[in-house]
GROMACS .gro file of C-alpha atoms in nm:
model
  443
    1MET     CA    1   0.000   0.000   0.000
    2LEU     CA    2   0.272   0.250   0.097
    3ALA     CA    3   0.461   0.180  -0.226
    4ILE     CA    4   0.149   0.255  -0.428
    5LEU     CA    5   0.083   0.575  -0.232
    6ALA     CA    6   0.442   0.683  -0.296
    7GLY     CA    7   0.399   0.618  -0.668
    8LYS     CA    8   0.652   0.335  -0.658
    9LEU     CA    9   0.433   0.065  -0.813
   10ASP     CA   10   0.297   0.274  -1.098
   11PRO     CA   11   0.392   0.088  -1.420
   12SER     CA   12   0.558   0.404  -1.550
   13ALA     CA   13   0.760   0.457  -1.231
   14GLY     CA   14   1.105   0.317  -1.301
   15THR     CA   15   1.200  -0.029  -1.422
   16ALA     CA   16   1.044  -0.362  -1.334
   17SER     CA   17   1.346  -0.423  -1.113
   18ASP     CA   18   1.284  -0.094  -0.933
   19ARG     CA   19   0.919  -0.181  -0.878
   20SER     CA   20   0.993  -0.527  -0.735
   21GLU     CA   21   1.251  -0.367  -0.503
   22ASP     CA   22   1.000  -0.112  -0.383
   23ALA     CA   23   0.739  -0.383  -0.327
   24LEU     CA   24   0.986  -0.571  -0.106
   25THR     CA   25   1.071  -0.255   0.088
   26ASP     CA   26   0.701  -0.183   0.133
   27ALA     CA   27   0.620  -0.535   0.252
   28VAL     CA   28   0.904  -0.551   0.505
   29PHE     CA   29   0.950  -0.199   0.639
   30GLY     CA   30   0.578  -0.130   0.599
   31ALA     CA   31   0.520  -0.417   0.842
   32ILE     CA   32   0.792  -0.294   1.079
   33ARG     CA   33   0.619   0.044   1.077
   34TYR     CA   34   0.312  -0.111   1.242
   35LEU     CA   35   0.467  -0.382   1.461
   36PRO     CA   36   0.564  -0.302   1.823
   37TYR     CA   37   0.880  -0.095   1.801
   38ARG     CA   38   1.043  -0.239   2.112
   39ARG     CA   39   1.012  -0.593   1.977
   40VAL     CA   40   1.098  -0.552   1.608
   41LEU     CA   41   1.237  -0.209   1.517
   42GLY     CA   42   1.459  -0.214   1.825
   43ALA     CA   43   1.603  -0.551   1.720
   44VAL     CA   44   1.672  -0.419   1.369
   45LEU     CA   45   1.856  -0.117   1.511
   46VAL     CA   46   2.061  -0.339   1.743
   47ALA     CA   47   2.153  -0.551   1.438
   48VAL     CA   48   2.324  -0.245   1.284
   49GLY     CA   49   2.490  -0.142   1.609
   50VAL     CA   50   2.251   0.138   1.705
   51GLN     CA   51   2.144   0.139   2.070
   52VAL     CA   52   1.847   0.352   2.175
   53ASP     CA   53   1.647   0.397   2.493
   54PRO     CA   54   1.339   0.167   2.495
   55GLU     CA   55   1.108   0.445   2.613
   56THR     CA   56   1.232   0.675   2.335
   57LEU     CA   57   1.179   0.389   2.091
   58ASP     CA   58   0.808   0.393   2.167
   59ARG     CA   59   0.790   0.739   2.007
   60ALA     CA   60   0.996   0.652   1.699
   61ARG     CA   61   0.904   0.753   1.345
   62VAL     CA   62   0.942   0.522   1.044
   63ASP     CA   63   0.910   0.711   0.714
   64LEU     CA   64   0.919   0.541   0.376
   65TRP     CA   65   1.054   0.730   0.073
   66PRO     CA   66   1.082   1.080   0.221
   67SER     CA   67   1.252   1.339   0.001
   68TYR     CA   68   1.546   1.561   0.099
   69GLN     CA   69   1.759   1.827  -0.066
   70VAL     CA   70   2.135   1.762  -0.090
   71PRO     CA   71   2.284   2.102   0.005
   72GLN     CA   72   2.621   2.029  -0.155
   73LEU     CA   73   2.455   1.945  -0.490
   74PRO     CA   74   2.219   2.232  -0.579
   75GLY     CA   75   1.894   2.120  -0.733
   76MET     CA   76   1.944   1.756  -0.638
   77ARG     CA   77   1.707   1.565  -0.409
   78VAL     CA   78   1.741   1.212  -0.272
   79GLU     CA   79   1.467   0.975  -0.166
   80PRO     CA   80   1.596   0.719   0.087
   81ASP     CA   81   1.385   0.406   0.115
   82VAL     CA   82   1.340   0.429   0.493
   83VAL     CA   83   1.430   0.692   0.753
   84VAL     CA   84   1.394   0.595   1.120
   85THR     CA   85   1.399   0.871   1.382
   86VAL     CA   86   1.430   0.772   1.748
   87GLY     CA   87   1.473   1.077   1.968
   88THR     CA   88   1.784   1.244   1.825
   89THR     CA   89   1.905   0.930   1.648
   90VAL     CA   90   1.845   0.907   1.272
   91VAL     CA   91   1.905   0.585   1.077
   92VAL     CA   92   1.865   0.567   0.700
   93PHE     CA   93   1.801   0.234   0.524
   94GLU     CA   94   1.869   0.208   0.150
   95ALA     CA   95   1.728  -0.128   0.041
   96LYS     CA   96   1.845  -0.318  -0.267
   97TYR     CA   97   1.707  -0.635  -0.421
   98THR     CA   98   1.850  -0.686  -0.771
   99SER     CA   99   1.951  -0.335  -0.877
  100PRO     CA  100   2.287  -0.173  -0.792
  101PHE     CA  101   2.341   0.139  -0.587
  102SER     CA  102   2.319   0.461  -0.786
  103LEU     CA  103   2.609   0.690  -0.871
  104TYR     CA  104   2.567   1.064  -0.921
  105PRO     CA  105   2.792   1.296  -1.122
  106ALA     CA  106   3.015   1.509  -0.901
  107ASP     CA  107   3.062   1.882  -0.947
  108GLU     CA  108   3.419   1.987  -1.017
  109PRO     CA  109   3.479   2.122  -0.666
  110ALA     CA  110   3.371   1.787  -0.523
  111GLY     CA  111   3.611   1.584  -0.736
  112SER     CA  112   3.584   1.378  -1.051
  113GLU     CA  113   3.473   1.040  -0.910
  114PRO     CA  114   3.093   0.993  -0.924
  115LEU     CA  115   2.928   1.022  -0.585
  116HIS     CA  116   2.778   0.714  -0.423
  117GLN     CA  117   2.406   0.704  -0.342
  118LEU     CA  118   2.471   0.628   0.026
  119ALA     CA  119   2.699   0.931   0.059
  120ALA     CA  120   2.443   1.163  -0.100
  121GLN     CA  121   2.181   1.037   0.143
  122PHE     CA  122   2.417   1.090   0.436
  123ALA     CA  123   2.484   1.448   0.323
  124ALA     CA  124   2.113   1.523   0.290
  125LEU     CA  125   2.019   1.382   0.632
  126ARG     CA  126   2.325   1.529   0.796
  127ALA     CA  127   2.201   1.874   0.700
  128VAL     CA  128   1.876   1.793   0.880
  129THR     CA  129   2.038   1.653   1.196
  130ALA     CA  130   2.299   1.930   1.214
  131ALA     CA  131   2.028   2.196   1.196
  132ARG     CA  132   1.864   2.034   1.499
  133GLY     CA  133   2.186   1.983   1.693
  134TRP     CA  134   2.158   1.605   1.667
  135PRO     CA  135   2.433   1.347   1.603
  136ASP     CA  136   2.523   1.252   1.247
  137PRO     CA  137   2.288   0.999   1.084
  138VAL     CA  138   2.376   0.636   1.027
  139VAL     CA  139   2.321   0.504   0.673
  140VAL     CA  140   2.253   0.131   0.628
  141ALA     CA  141   2.288  -0.063   0.304
  142VAL     CA  142   2.031  -0.346   0.293
  143THR     CA  143   2.124  -0.617   0.043
  144VAL     CA  144   2.053  -0.978  -0.051
  145GLY     CA  145   2.269  -1.267   0.067
  146ALA     CA  146   2.551  -1.315   0.313
  147ILE     CA  147   2.824  -1.118   0.131
  148PRO     CA  148   2.861  -0.756   0.244
  149PRO     CA  149   2.874  -0.489  -0.031
  150THR     CA  150   3.229  -0.394   0.067
  151ALA     CA  151   3.309  -0.204  -0.252
  152ASP     CA  152   2.996   0.009  -0.217
  153LEU     CA  153   3.062   0.087   0.148
  154GLU     CA  154   3.421   0.187   0.070
  155ARG     CA  155   3.311   0.404  -0.220
  156ALA     CA  156   3.049   0.569   0.001
  157GLU     CA  157   3.323   0.652   0.253
  158ARG     CA  158   3.531   0.817  -0.022
  159SER     CA  159   3.231   1.007  -0.156
  160VAL     CA  160   3.125   1.138   0.184
  161ARG     CA  161   3.470   1.289   0.233
  162GLN     CA  162   3.405   1.496  -0.081
  163LEU     CA  163   3.060   1.607   0.035
  164VAL     CA  164   3.105   1.633   0.413
  165PRO     CA  165   3.477   1.645   0.497
  166ASP     CA  166   3.418   1.646   0.874
  167ALA     CA  167   3.190   1.340   0.877
  168GLY     CA  168   3.269   1.097   1.155
  169GLU     CA  169   3.382   0.736   1.113
  170GLY     CA  170   3.151   0.437   1.091
  171ARG     CA  171   2.859   0.622   0.936
  172PHE     CA  172   2.787   0.341   0.686
  173ARG     CA  173   2.666   0.000   0.795
  174TRP     CA  174   2.538  -0.318   0.628
  175LEU     CA  175   2.231  -0.529   0.704
  176PRO     CA  176   2.127  -0.830   0.493
  177TRP     CA  177   1.758  -0.894   0.433
  178HIS     CA  178   1.773  -1.228   0.614
  179ARG     CA  179   1.883  -1.056   0.938
  180ILE     CA  180   1.573  -0.838   0.918
  181ALA     CA  181   1.366  -1.154   0.866
  182THR     CA  182   1.520  -1.300   1.182
  183CYS     CA  183   1.428  -0.986   1.378
  184ILE     CA  184   1.067  -1.019   1.263
  185ASP     CA  185   1.048  -1.397   1.307
  186THR     CA  186   1.194  -1.405   1.659
  187ALA     CA  187   0.991  -1.115   1.799
  188ASP     CA  188   0.803  -1.240   2.105
  189GLY     CA  189   0.490  -1.115   2.272
  190LEU     CA  190   0.312  -1.018   1.950
  191ALA     CA  191  -0.066  -1.000   1.953
  192PRO     CA  192  -0.248  -1.235   1.711
  193HIS     CA  193  -0.307  -0.961   1.452
  194GLU     CA  194   0.056  -0.849   1.482
  195ARG     CA  195   0.177  -1.206   1.432
  196ARG     CA  196  -0.036  -1.229   1.117
  197LEU     CA  197   0.120  -0.910   0.983
  198ALA     CA  198   0.468  -1.041   1.064
  199GLY     CA  199   0.383  -1.370   0.895
  200ASP     CA  200   0.267  -1.191   0.581
  201ALA     CA  201   0.595  -0.999   0.563
  202LEU     CA  202   0.797  -1.317   0.611
  203ARG     CA  203   0.604  -1.501   0.341
  204PHE     CA  204   0.667  -1.214   0.102
  205MET     CA  205   1.038  -1.227   0.184
  206GLU     CA  206   1.037  -1.601   0.125
  207SER     CA  207   0.870  -1.552  -0.214
  208ARG     CA  208   1.157  -1.315  -0.306
  209GLU     CA  209   1.417  -1.560  -0.171
  210VAL     CA  210   1.559  -1.314   0.083
  211ARG     CA  211   1.428  -1.467   0.405
  212GLU     CA  212   1.702  -1.721   0.469
  213VAL     CA  213   2.062  -1.801   0.394
  214PHE     CA  214   2.180  -2.148   0.297
  215GLN     CA  215   2.124  -2.422   0.553
  216HIS     CA  216   2.108  -2.745   0.351
  217LEU     CA  217   2.022  -2.870   0.004
  218ASP     CA  218   1.675  -2.992  -0.087
  219LEU     CA  219   1.803  -3.331  -0.202
  220ALA     CA  220   1.474  -3.432  -0.366
  221ALA     CA  221   1.469  -3.114  -0.575
  222PHE     CA  222   1.837  -3.159  -0.662
  223GLU     CA  223   1.774  -3.513  -0.784
  224GLN     CA  224   1.479  -3.397  -0.994
  225VAL     CA  225   1.697  -3.138  -1.166
  226ALA     CA  226   1.982  -3.386  -1.210
  227THR     CA  227   1.745  -3.643  -1.365
  228ALA     CA  228   1.600  -3.379  -1.595
  229GLN     CA  229   1.948  -3.274  -1.706
  230ARG     CA  230   2.046  -3.632  -1.784
  231THR     CA  231   1.728  -3.677  -1.986
  232ALA     CA  232   1.784  -3.349  -2.170
  233ILE     CA  233   2.146  -3.428  -2.256
  234GLY     CA  234   2.091  -3.791  -2.348
  235GLN     CA  235   1.751  -3.780  -2.519
  236LEU     CA  236   1.578  -3.446  -2.571
  237TYR     CA  237   1.855  -3.215  -2.695
  238PRO     CA  238   1.968  -3.456  -2.969
  239GLN     CA  239   1.605  -3.467  -3.091
  240LEU     CA  240   1.584  -3.088  -3.088
  241ARG     CA  241   1.907  -3.066  -3.288
  242LEU     CA  242   1.759  -3.292  -3.555
  243PHE     CA  243   1.439  -3.086  -3.558
  244PHE     CA  244   1.616  -2.752  -3.600
  245ASP     CA  245   1.845  -2.898  -3.867
  246SER     CA  246   1.544  -2.999  -4.079
  247PHE     CA  247   1.343  -2.690  -3.985
  248THR     CA  248   1.623  -2.453  -4.088
  249ALA     CA  249   1.665  -2.636  -4.419
  250VAL     CA  250   1.300  -2.585  -4.517
  251LEU     CA  251   1.316  -2.220  -4.408
  252GLN     CA  252   1.627  -2.159  -4.615
  253ALA     CA  253   1.426  -2.273  -4.917
  254GLU     CA  254   1.196  -1.978  -4.835
  255ARG     CA  255   1.495  -1.737  -4.808
  256ILE     CA  256   1.475  -1.733  -4.430
  257ASP     CA  257   1.808  -1.798  -4.260
  258TYR     CA  258   1.983  -1.764  -3.927
  259SER     CA  259   1.960  -1.405  -3.805
  260ILE     CA  260   2.341  -1.405  -3.808
  261PRO     CA  261   2.431  -1.655  -4.084
  262THR     CA  262   2.800  -1.649  -3.990
  263SER     CA  263   2.715  -1.750  -3.633
  264LYS     CA  264   2.476  -2.043  -3.637
  265GLY     CA  265   2.411  -2.046  -3.266
  266MET     CA  266   2.124  -2.157  -3.051
  267GLN     CA  267   1.921  -1.923  -2.830
  268PHE     CA  268   1.883  -2.019  -2.463
  269ALA     CA  269   1.636  -1.797  -2.276
  270GLY     CA  270   1.671  -1.779  -1.901
  271VAL     CA  271   2.040  -1.868  -1.891
  272SER     CA  272   2.192  -1.589  -1.683
  273THR     CA  273   2.524  -1.554  -1.504
  274SER     CA  274   2.387  -1.296  -1.259
  275VAL     CA  275   2.439  -1.402  -0.898
  276SER     CA  276   2.122  -1.215  -0.796
  277ARG     CA  277   1.884  -1.370  -1.051
  278PRO     CA  278   1.858  -1.745  -0.975
  279SER     CA  279   1.523  -1.766  -1.158
  280GLU     CA  280   1.720  -1.698  -1.477
  281TRP     CA  281   1.974  -1.975  -1.423
  282ALA     CA  282   1.733  -2.234  -1.556
  283ARG     CA  283   1.720  -2.310  -1.927
  284ALA     CA  284   1.368  -2.179  -1.982
  285SER     CA  285   1.369  -2.236  -2.358
  286VAL     CA  286   1.588  -2.343  -2.647
  287GLY     CA  287   1.551  -2.217  -3.001
  288VAL     CA  288   1.698  -2.039  -3.300
  289ALA     CA  289   1.680  -1.677  -3.421
  290TYR     CA  290   1.596  -1.627  -3.789
  291TRP     CA  291   1.554  -1.337  -4.031
  292PRO     CA  292   1.391  -1.333  -4.378
  293GLY     CA  293   1.616  -1.222  -4.661
  294ARG     CA  294   1.344  -0.995  -4.802
  295TRP     CA  295   1.311  -0.801  -4.480
  296PRO     CA  296   1.512  -0.485  -4.401
  297LYS     CA  297   1.870  -0.517  -4.290
  298ARG     CA  298   1.910  -0.525  -3.914
  299LEU     CA  299   2.129  -0.261  -3.750
  300GLY     CA  300   2.316  -0.230  -3.423
  301THR     CA  301   2.434  -0.505  -3.192
  302TRP     CA  302   2.275  -0.848  -3.214
  303SER     CA  303   2.121  -0.807  -2.867
  304LYS     CA  304   1.926  -0.498  -2.982
  305ALA     CA  305   1.836  -0.616  -3.332
  306PRO     CA  306   1.493  -0.763  -3.415
  307SER     CA  307   1.464  -1.132  -3.501
  308ILE     CA  308   1.216  -1.413  -3.543
  309LEU     CA  309   1.256  -1.655  -3.256
  310ALA     CA  310   1.142  -2.014  -3.297
  311PHE     CA  311   1.179  -2.203  -2.972
  312PHE     CA  312   1.063  -2.475  -2.737
  313ASP     CA  313   0.924  -2.327  -2.416
  314PHE     CA  314   1.011  -2.547  -2.116
  315TYR     CA  315   0.848  -2.320  -1.858
  316ASP     CA  316   0.505  -2.315  -2.023
  317PRO     CA  317   0.543  -2.612  -2.261
  318ALA     CA  318   0.473  -2.528  -2.625
  319PHE     CA  319   0.648  -2.448  -2.952
  320GLU     CA  320   0.645  -2.076  -3.016
  321VAL     CA  321   0.739  -1.838  -3.295
  322SER     CA  322   0.763  -1.465  -3.236
  323LEU     CA  323   0.880  -1.150  -3.405
  324THR     CA  324   1.091  -1.014  -3.122
  325ILE     CA  325   1.197  -0.649  -3.103
  326PRO     CA  326   1.437  -0.586  -2.813
  327SER     CA  327   1.397  -0.271  -2.608
  328PRO     CA  328   1.580   0.027  -2.757
  329ASN     CA  329   1.530   0.173  -2.402
  330VAL     CA  330   1.226   0.358  -2.272
  331VAL     CA  331   1.337   0.705  -2.377
  332VAL     CA  332   1.402   0.601  -2.737
  333ALA     CA  333   1.081   0.396  -2.756
  334MET     CA  334   0.864   0.676  -2.624
  335ALA     CA  335   1.033   0.938  -2.842
  336ASN     CA  336   1.027   0.737  -3.166
  337TRP     CA  337   0.740   0.491  -3.132
  338GLN     CA  338   0.464   0.668  -2.940
  339LEU     CA  339   0.349   0.875  -3.239
  340HIS     CA  340   0.295   0.552  -3.437
  341ALA     CA  341   0.084   0.377  -3.171
  342ALA     CA  342  -0.258   0.445  -3.325
  343ARG     CA  343  -0.158   0.325  -3.672
  344LEU     CA  344   0.017   0.015  -3.536
  345ALA     CA  345  -0.285  -0.069  -3.320
  346HIS     CA  346  -0.509  -0.051  -3.628
  347GLU     CA  347  -0.279  -0.289  -3.817
  348LEU     CA  348  -0.250  -0.536  -3.529
  349THR     CA  349  -0.626  -0.562  -3.484
  350THR     CA  350  -0.646  -0.725  -3.829
  351LEU     CA  351  -0.445  -1.022  -3.701
  352HIS     CA  352  -0.623  -1.318  -3.547
  353GLY     CA  353  -0.466  -1.592  -3.337
  354TYR     CA  354  -0.167  -1.377  -3.236
  355ASP     CA  355  -0.067  -1.221  -2.905
  356VAL     CA  356   0.129  -0.902  -2.844
  357VAL     CA  357   0.359  -0.942  -2.545
  358VAL     CA  358   0.605  -0.732  -2.348
  359ASP     CA  359   0.828  -0.954  -2.135
  360SER     CA  360   1.189  -1.045  -2.061
  361PRO     CA  361   1.391  -1.368  -2.090
  362ASP     CA  362   1.313  -1.437  -1.723
  363PRO     CA  363   1.000  -1.658  -1.734
  364THR     CA  364   0.906  -1.556  -1.379
  365GLY     CA  365   0.930  -1.185  -1.453
  366PRO     CA  366   0.646  -0.943  -1.526
  367ARG     CA  367   0.457  -0.985  -1.851
  368LEU     CA  368   0.211  -0.762  -2.032
  369GLN     CA  369   0.000  -0.953  -2.286
  370ILE     CA  370  -0.305  -0.896  -2.504
  371ALA     CA  371  -0.462  -1.061  -2.809
  372ALA     CA  372  -0.349  -0.873  -3.120
  373ALA     CA  373  -0.711  -0.827  -3.227
  374GLN     CA  374  -0.780  -0.637  -2.903
  375VAL     CA  375  -0.483  -0.400  -2.911
  376HIS     CA  376  -0.548  -0.026  -2.881
  377SER     CA  377  -0.315   0.272  -2.887
  378ALA     CA  378  -0.325   0.336  -2.510
  379TRP     CA  379  -0.219  -0.024  -2.446
  380LEU     CA  380   0.074   0.014  -2.685
  381ILE     CA  381   0.189   0.341  -2.529
  382ASP     CA  382   0.181   0.176  -2.187
  383ALA     CA  383   0.376  -0.117  -2.334
  384PHE     CA  384   0.640   0.116  -2.481
  385SER     CA  385   0.685   0.276  -2.137
  386ARG     CA  386   0.787  -0.064  -1.996
  387LEU     CA  387   1.060  -0.133  -2.250
  388SER     CA  388   1.368  -0.113  -2.030
  389GLY     CA  389   1.663  -0.340  -1.968
  390THR     CA  390   1.620  -0.683  -2.128
  391SER     CA  391   1.249  -0.643  -2.199
  392ARG     CA  392   1.121  -0.684  -2.553
  393LEU     CA  393   0.808  -0.630  -2.764
  394ARG     CA  394   0.687  -0.950  -2.931
  395LEU     CA  395   0.422  -1.060  -3.179
  396ARG     CA  396   0.383  -1.431  -3.111
  397ARG     CA  397   0.193  -1.749  -3.187
  398ARG     CA  398   0.216  -2.087  -3.014
  399MET     CA  399   0.152  -2.450  -3.102
  400ARG     CA  400   0.087  -2.758  -2.890
  401LEU     CA  401   0.383  -2.995  -2.886
  402ASP     CA  402   0.172  -3.294  -2.990
  403ALA     CA  403   0.085  -3.110  -3.313
  404LEU     CA  404   0.446  -3.031  -3.399
  405THR     CA  405   0.613  -3.148  -3.719
  406VAL     CA  406   0.870  -2.972  -3.933
  407GLN     CA  407   0.591  -2.884  -4.177
  408THR     CA  408   0.351  -2.743  -3.915
  409ALA     CA  409   0.636  -2.543  -3.761
  410ARG     CA  410   0.729  -2.408  -4.106
  411ASP     CA  411   0.370  -2.302  -4.171
  412LEU     CA  412   0.351  -2.135  -3.830
  413LEU     CA  413   0.663  -1.928  -3.896
  414LEU     CA  414   0.563  -1.835  -4.253
  415ASP     CA  415   0.223  -1.724  -4.126
  416LEU     CA  416   0.400  -1.506  -3.869
  417CYS     CA  417   0.610  -1.346  -4.142
  418GLU     CA  418   0.296  -1.274  -4.342
  419ALA     CA  419   0.127  -1.126  -4.035
  420ALA     CA  420   0.425  -0.900  -3.962
  421GLU     CA  421   0.423  -0.776  -4.321
  422LYS     CA  422   0.065  -0.660  -4.265
  423CYS     CA  423   0.204  -0.426  -3.999
  424PRO     CA  424   0.447  -0.199  -4.189
  425THR     CA  425   0.436   0.047  -3.901
  426LEU     CA  426   0.656  -0.196  -3.706
  427TRP     CA  427   0.935  -0.130  -3.954
  428THR     CA  428   0.876   0.244  -3.950
  429MET     CA  429   0.928   0.226  -3.574
  430THR     CA  430   1.239   0.007  -3.579
  431THR     CA  431   1.392   0.228  -3.847
  432ALA     CA  432   1.323   0.533  -3.630
  433SER     CA  433   1.489   0.364  -3.331
  434GLY     CA  434   1.792   0.261  -3.539
  435GLN     CA  435   1.723  -0.113  -3.528
  436THR     CA  436   1.650  -0.171  -3.899
  437GLU     CA  437   1.778  -0.003  -4.211
  438ARG     CA  438   1.452   0.076  -4.386
  439PRO     CA  439   1.084  -0.023  -4.387
  440VAL     CA  440   1.006  -0.352  -4.559
  441PRO     CA  441   0.852  -0.302  -4.905
  442THR     CA  442   0.478  -0.359  -4.906
  443GLY     CA  443   0.414  -0.358  -5.279
   0.00000   0.00000   0.00000
């Protein structure tokens, strides 16, 4: 609720990663805001080395996403996730889930190294506490896992020397999410309704995989994955290789080839090396990217160039083909695509049996989807506003696996090509965003 009131969960407010981070902050610190301060908030403060008088703690304030001016950086404001005020003690919590800490450009007098987010927040709150004659604030980095963000804390210390040269030592602390979960879980003497609120917060933390650190392996789950991998390597993947070999051959007869003919590689959605995105470690799909020879030349890097993806979806089993247009970034999409939304919507509504989707390679991530025949310009403009990071705009069609043959897959992909050619505005847009060379001929 607090995240919505603060505008944090508005689809247009930041990236999907930002919104999931704000939802976690809201669920956890929003609960702490209403749980007995002596039992929960006090334990959290002790966990970061801040001791306060219990009676003063009863009158504490917990503010989510307040806004402050940074005096040393004219015109700049910061918005810490949580500010706790207990008497004259001020503790700032900057919570991270998957996104990194921000860096801000430094003015020449402050030095050339970008300023760390934690240091900017310290400077802003220090102006407040100094004006009241209070001690300097403490700034806490809240992160996932058991490894402290040492590099960020060290950079914050360097940055704060540029902004507030007389700042004391030990102003920056670290608190992992799972320690906060322990403070909530071990709080005693909670009333039934308070225990339910605490339980809701803990379940949300568990759903985001931040409640616990490693204790032991789930051996049954491990064996299931191991068995699946053996089956995939020994039986399924060789079959898929034979399928794509034959499938590509029949497409080449239609002048449709690998999207990068010199690099005949497979596409594996969901395979990520990010330590903070375990949901993307799984091989969610396997397929090939194609591009018709009669279509406009693709521009830019391969990761930003459009393609036709034909793949087997392991997460939601099916065979799928899609015209996939990677995000050119929100600013470019809104600047170059928004004016074409009405015309594209009109073209898409002539297509039947297709979906328009905005998603990312992470199968558990947010997805915006609508039948092509139901698309309208407002929906498209909203979709364009979500095109950040690894998100992409897709026109797709799916087939049941028991109906799959090389011929039915060929027909599915050729039908997709024909459908895309009925939407020339797509190419006007990708040309405007620098992703294709010119619109595809329609005559």
